[in-house]
Short mmCIF file of C-alpha atoms in Angstrom, two decimals:
data_model
loop_
_atom_site.label_atom_id
_atom_site.label_comp_id
_atom_site.label_asym_id
_atom_site.label_seq_id
_atom_site.Cartn_x
_atom_site.Cartn_y
_atom_site.Cartn_z
CA UNK A 1 73.50 78.95 -100.59
CA UNK A 2 71.88 79.70 -97.88
CA UNK A 3 67.89 80.14 -98.40
CA UNK A 4 64.88 81.49 -96.10
CA UNK A 5 64.58 78.01 -95.54
CA UNK A 6 67.81 77.12 -93.89
CA UNK A 7 67.47 79.70 -91.34
CA UNK A 8 66.06 78.99 -87.92
CA UNK A 9 63.31 80.82 -86.87
CA UNK A 10 62.02 81.55 -83.52
CA UNK A 11 59.32 79.46 -82.05
CA UNK A 12 56.34 81.83 -81.17
CA UNK A 13 52.89 81.48 -79.80
CA UNK A 14 50.40 84.01 -81.24
CA UNK A 15 47.49 84.51 -79.36
CA UNK A 16 43.77 85.15 -80.71
CA UNK A 17 43.01 88.61 -81.41
CA UNK A 18 40.04 88.81 -78.53
CA UNK A 19 42.66 88.55 -76.08
CA UNK A 20 43.48 91.87 -77.14
CA UNK A 21 40.33 93.64 -77.73
CA UNK A 22 37.77 91.40 -76.90
CA UNK A 23 33.31 92.68 -76.82
CA UNK A 24 33.54 91.32 -73.55
CA UNK A 25 34.86 90.71 -70.65
CA UNK A 26 37.41 87.24 -70.95
CA UNK A 27 36.18 84.88 -68.87
CA UNK A 28 39.48 83.39 -66.41
CA UNK A 29 38.40 80.06 -64.46
CA UNK A 30 40.55 79.88 -61.33
CA UNK A 31 40.35 76.42 -59.98
CA UNK A 32 41.78 76.39 -56.26
CA UNK A 33 42.07 79.19 -54.22
CA UNK A 34 44.96 78.07 -51.20
CA UNK A 35 48.37 78.78 -51.04
CA UNK A 36 49.06 79.48 -54.88
CA UNK A 37 45.49 80.59 -56.28
CA UNK A 38 44.76 83.35 -53.14
CA UNK A 39 47.55 85.12 -54.37
CA UNK A 40 46.90 84.57 -58.05
CA UNK A 41 43.27 86.11 -57.51
CA UNK A 42 44.59 88.96 -56.14
CA UNK A 43 47.09 89.03 -59.10
CA UNK A 44 43.77 89.03 -61.55
CA UNK A 45 42.35 91.34 -59.81
CA UNK A 46 45.30 94.08 -60.23
CA UNK A 47 45.64 92.93 -64.46
CA UNK A 48 41.54 93.73 -64.41
CA UNK A 49 41.90 97.24 -63.04
CA UNK A 50 45.01 97.53 -65.62
CA UNK A 51 43.76 96.28 -68.35
CA UNK A 52 40.28 98.39 -68.03
CA UNK A 53 41.77 101.23 -67.34
CA UNK A 54 44.01 100.81 -70.99
CA UNK A 55 40.55 100.28 -72.36
CA UNK A 56 40.02 96.74 -72.41
CA UNK A 57 37.10 94.81 -71.88
CA UNK A 58 38.60 93.16 -68.45
CA UNK A 59 38.77 90.24 -66.85
CA UNK A 60 35.61 87.68 -65.34
CA UNK A 61 37.03 85.64 -62.99
CA UNK A 62 34.86 82.64 -61.55
CA UNK A 63 36.55 81.24 -58.56
CA UNK A 64 36.30 77.29 -57.58
CA UNK A 65 36.59 75.47 -54.27
CA UNK A 66 35.19 73.22 -51.87
CA UNK A 67 37.57 73.79 -48.89
CA UNK A 68 37.10 76.20 -45.85
CA UNK A 69 39.32 78.63 -43.95
CA UNK A 70 40.74 76.77 -41.17
CA UNK A 71 43.14 78.04 -38.34
CA UNK A 72 47.00 76.58 -40.42
CA UNK A 73 45.65 77.88 -43.24
CA UNK A 74 46.20 82.13 -41.89
CA UNK A 75 50.38 83.19 -42.94
CA UNK A 76 51.36 81.11 -45.53
CA UNK A 77 46.92 81.49 -48.04
CA UNK A 78 45.64 84.92 -47.68
CA UNK A 79 42.69 83.97 -45.34
CA UNK A 80 42.15 86.28 -41.59
CA UNK A 81 41.67 84.60 -38.32
CA UNK A 82 37.66 86.61 -39.17
CA UNK A 83 37.05 84.22 -41.95
CA UNK A 84 37.70 80.41 -40.47
CA UNK A 85 35.13 79.05 -41.51
CA UNK A 86 33.84 81.00 -43.96
CA UNK A 87 34.45 78.49 -47.68
CA UNK A 88 37.51 79.61 -49.15
CA UNK A 89 36.64 80.75 -52.78
CA UNK A 90 33.38 82.75 -51.16
CA UNK A 91 35.34 84.72 -48.67
CA UNK A 92 38.30 85.92 -51.47
CA UNK A 93 36.03 85.99 -54.05
CA UNK A 94 33.91 89.03 -51.47
CA UNK A 95 36.86 90.60 -50.31
CA UNK A 96 38.23 91.65 -54.66
CA UNK A 97 34.95 92.55 -55.61
CA UNK A 98 34.47 94.76 -52.60
CA UNK A 99 37.66 96.55 -52.66
CA UNK A 100 38.43 96.35 -56.35
CA UNK A 101 34.54 96.55 -57.28
CA UNK A 102 33.84 93.42 -59.47
CA UNK A 103 31.18 91.08 -59.61
CA UNK A 104 33.50 88.20 -59.82
CA UNK A 105 31.86 84.78 -58.30
CA UNK A 106 32.66 82.24 -56.01
CA UNK A 107 31.47 78.42 -56.27
CA UNK A 108 31.76 76.48 -53.06
CA UNK A 109 32.68 73.00 -54.43
CA UNK A 110 35.23 71.48 -56.36
CA UNK A 111 35.33 72.28 -60.44
CA UNK A 112 34.26 68.94 -61.44
CA UNK A 113 31.88 68.91 -59.16
CA UNK A 114 30.32 72.28 -60.32
CA UNK A 115 30.25 71.39 -63.76
CA UNK A 116 28.40 67.57 -62.68
CA UNK A 117 24.95 69.43 -62.07
CA UNK A 118 25.19 72.72 -63.96
CA UNK A 119 22.85 72.39 -66.87
CA UNK A 120 25.32 75.87 -68.70
CA UNK A 121 28.82 74.37 -67.74
CA UNK A 122 30.73 77.74 -66.74
CA UNK A 123 33.32 77.47 -69.28
CA UNK A 124 36.03 80.20 -70.00
CA UNK A 125 38.12 81.59 -71.76
CA UNK A 126 40.94 80.13 -69.75
CA UNK A 127 41.40 77.67 -66.97
CA UNK A 128 44.53 78.87 -64.78
CA UNK A 129 44.21 75.69 -61.62
CA UNK A 130 46.23 75.07 -58.73
CA UNK A 131 45.17 72.48 -57.12
CA UNK A 132 47.32 69.73 -55.12
CA UNK A 133 46.72 66.28 -56.89
CA UNK A 134 47.65 64.76 -60.07
CA UNK A 135 43.57 63.04 -59.85
CA UNK A 136 42.56 66.57 -59.47
CA UNK A 137 44.49 68.13 -63.21
CA UNK A 138 42.98 64.34 -64.78
CA UNK A 139 39.73 65.53 -63.96
CA UNK A 140 40.37 68.92 -64.88
CA UNK A 141 42.48 67.89 -68.71
CA UNK A 142 39.25 65.63 -69.23
CA UNK A 143 36.61 68.47 -68.78
CA UNK A 144 38.14 70.76 -70.80
CA UNK A 145 38.85 68.04 -73.45
CA UNK A 146 35.15 67.59 -72.81
CA UNK A 147 33.53 70.70 -73.17
CA UNK A 148 36.25 72.06 -75.80
CA UNK A 149 34.25 70.07 -78.37
CA UNK A 150 30.67 71.67 -77.70
CA UNK A 151 31.13 74.44 -80.57
CA UNK A 152 31.80 77.69 -80.27
CA UNK A 153 30.38 80.06 -78.42
CA UNK A 154 31.57 83.63 -76.04
CA UNK A 155 33.27 81.42 -73.47
CA UNK A 156 34.94 78.91 -75.41
CA UNK A 157 38.13 77.57 -73.24
CA UNK A 158 41.57 78.16 -75.30
CA UNK A 159 44.28 78.44 -72.14
CA UNK A 160 44.94 75.85 -69.48
CA UNK A 161 47.94 77.21 -67.27
CA UNK A 162 48.78 74.85 -64.48
CA UNK A 163 50.24 75.89 -60.96
CA UNK A 164 52.22 73.31 -59.12
CA UNK A 165 54.86 73.40 -56.57
CA UNK A 166 57.04 71.60 -53.76
CA UNK A 167 58.73 72.48 -50.77
CA UNK A 168 60.50 74.74 -52.52
CA UNK A 169 60.26 73.86 -56.27
CA UNK A 170 57.77 74.63 -58.48
CA UNK A 171 56.63 75.03 -62.38
CA UNK A 172 53.69 76.74 -64.36
CA UNK A 173 53.02 76.22 -67.43
CA UNK A 174 50.26 77.53 -70.16
CA UNK A 175 48.24 74.75 -72.94
CA UNK A 176 45.94 75.39 -75.53
CA UNK A 177 42.99 73.58 -75.97
CA UNK A 178 43.31 72.24 -79.57
CA UNK A 179 44.49 74.39 -81.56
CA UNK A 180 44.77 77.77 -81.86
CA UNK A 181 44.51 78.86 -85.42
CA UNK A 182 47.80 80.59 -86.40
CA UNK A 183 48.79 83.19 -88.94
CA UNK A 184 51.76 83.48 -91.27
CA UNK A 185 54.94 84.73 -90.78
CA UNK A 186 57.90 84.53 -92.54
CA UNK A 187 60.32 85.74 -89.26
CA UNK A 188 58.43 83.19 -86.83
CA UNK A 189 57.65 79.29 -86.55
CA UNK A 190 54.32 80.21 -85.21
CA UNK A 191 52.84 77.15 -83.11
CA UNK A 192 49.69 76.44 -82.89
CA UNK A 193 49.47 73.76 -80.04
CA UNK A 194 50.73 73.65 -76.94
CA UNK A 195 51.06 70.17 -74.97
CA UNK A 196 48.92 69.83 -71.90
CA UNK A 197 50.68 69.41 -68.05
CA UNK A 198 49.30 65.38 -68.89
CA UNK A 199 50.27 64.87 -72.19
CA UNK A 200 53.99 66.51 -71.57
CA UNK A 201 54.88 65.38 -67.96
CA UNK A 202 51.95 62.65 -67.23
CA UNK A 203 54.51 60.01 -66.39
CA UNK A 204 56.90 62.09 -64.04
CA UNK A 205 53.45 63.57 -62.53
CA UNK A 206 52.18 60.13 -61.81
CA UNK A 207 55.63 59.08 -60.07
CA UNK A 208 55.80 62.45 -58.21
CA UNK A 209 52.58 60.74 -56.42
CA UNK A 210 51.03 63.76 -55.39
CA UNK A 211 49.01 63.85 -52.57
CA UNK A 212 48.17 66.97 -50.47
CA UNK A 213 47.32 66.74 -46.28
CA UNK A 214 46.21 68.67 -44.09
CA UNK A 215 48.04 70.38 -41.63
CA UNK A 216 47.21 70.84 -37.88
CA UNK A 217 49.62 73.71 -37.83
CA UNK A 218 51.31 76.45 -39.80
CA UNK A 219 54.41 74.64 -38.62
CA UNK A 220 53.75 71.89 -39.91
CA UNK A 221 51.96 72.98 -43.19
CA UNK A 222 55.58 74.95 -43.76
CA UNK A 223 57.72 71.48 -43.24
CA UNK A 224 56.12 70.89 -46.66
CA UNK A 225 55.46 74.02 -48.86
CA UNK A 226 57.91 77.12 -47.99
CA UNK A 227 56.06 80.35 -47.24
CA UNK A 228 57.11 81.85 -50.27
CA UNK A 229 56.91 79.58 -53.40
CA UNK A 230 53.44 80.12 -53.98
CA UNK A 231 53.32 83.69 -54.12
CA UNK A 232 55.88 83.56 -56.20
CA UNK A 233 55.13 81.31 -58.59
CA UNK A 234 51.66 83.30 -58.81
CA UNK A 235 53.37 86.86 -59.63
CA UNK A 236 55.26 85.31 -62.24
CA UNK A 237 52.46 82.92 -63.67
CA UNK A 238 50.58 85.95 -63.30
CA UNK A 239 53.30 87.85 -65.42
CA UNK A 240 52.88 85.31 -68.26
CA UNK A 241 49.46 85.40 -68.78
CA UNK A 242 49.89 90.03 -68.62
CA UNK A 243 52.13 89.01 -71.55
CA UNK A 244 49.11 87.32 -73.34
CA UNK A 245 46.73 90.69 -72.81
CA UNK A 246 49.90 92.94 -73.70
CA UNK A 247 51.80 91.71 -76.48
CA UNK A 248 49.72 88.85 -77.82
CA UNK A 249 52.74 86.43 -78.22
CA UNK A 250 54.87 84.83 -76.31
CA UNK A 251 58.46 83.26 -76.68
CA UNK A 252 57.96 81.48 -73.74
CA UNK A 253 54.92 79.27 -72.17
CA UNK A 254 55.56 78.80 -68.61
CA UNK A 255 59.12 78.19 -66.15
CA UNK A 256 60.42 75.96 -63.70
CA UNK A 257 61.04 77.73 -60.21
CA UNK A 258 63.42 76.76 -57.79
CA UNK A 259 63.40 78.95 -54.94
CA UNK A 260 66.22 77.56 -52.33
CA UNK A 261 68.41 78.53 -55.70
CA UNK A 262 66.89 80.88 -56.77
CA UNK A 263 66.68 79.89 -60.35
CA UNK A 264 64.33 80.49 -62.56
CA UNK A 265 64.04 78.05 -66.27
CA UNK A 266 61.85 79.75 -69.05
CA UNK A 267 60.44 76.39 -70.80
CA UNK A 268 60.32 78.06 -74.94
CA UNK A 269 57.05 77.15 -77.26
#
């Protein structure tokens, strides 16, 4: 005999109501504005503009990157010749602020370095990481776990979305910082905790030995990363973020992308 308990319900994650109706701009920390991050920042500006047109409070973005623009960055990353020598975060944030009329902030240092010497730690509701190494991800995971224990406040960290790629493949994974309280549902199985990339794929990351080395030319850089892998990941990841703000519920928490085979595999909640 079938009962309601026997019915296999679909897993779903409900984002906090604050996503849809924040009283202040929703805070976002973007860590790394190179190949993926430079494209993602522009996508965030588009999301912000669209949200505000819909009556939403919009986004407040802080970008972190210690690197300066170099000649090999041109073409694969969204920088121009006259920005060579400028800090990447500063160059991009200045451009976005002028174009969209925002007042977003740039930090010309690594995220971990900034938190070490700033008393009022710049935490954010969601952290987006576009970094190249396992060590950087481990550092971010540790800092987010540490700041989450400091109590409730407006910029309390709730989510971490990580972007990573190789030459022509990559992944985006959304995780919660702690547990997000879920409403009761008879139709869905609500999931309040989404494991981080370190918790779920830590052993694979360590085995991959990721290590981003500087390139002497665009041709050399393209030998390690395809021209469109970064922008493809950024656009699909931004679409996931947009879904969080517009629908407030997620059936999928990320994806694997194989650009060589034009194949995307969604990661279910």
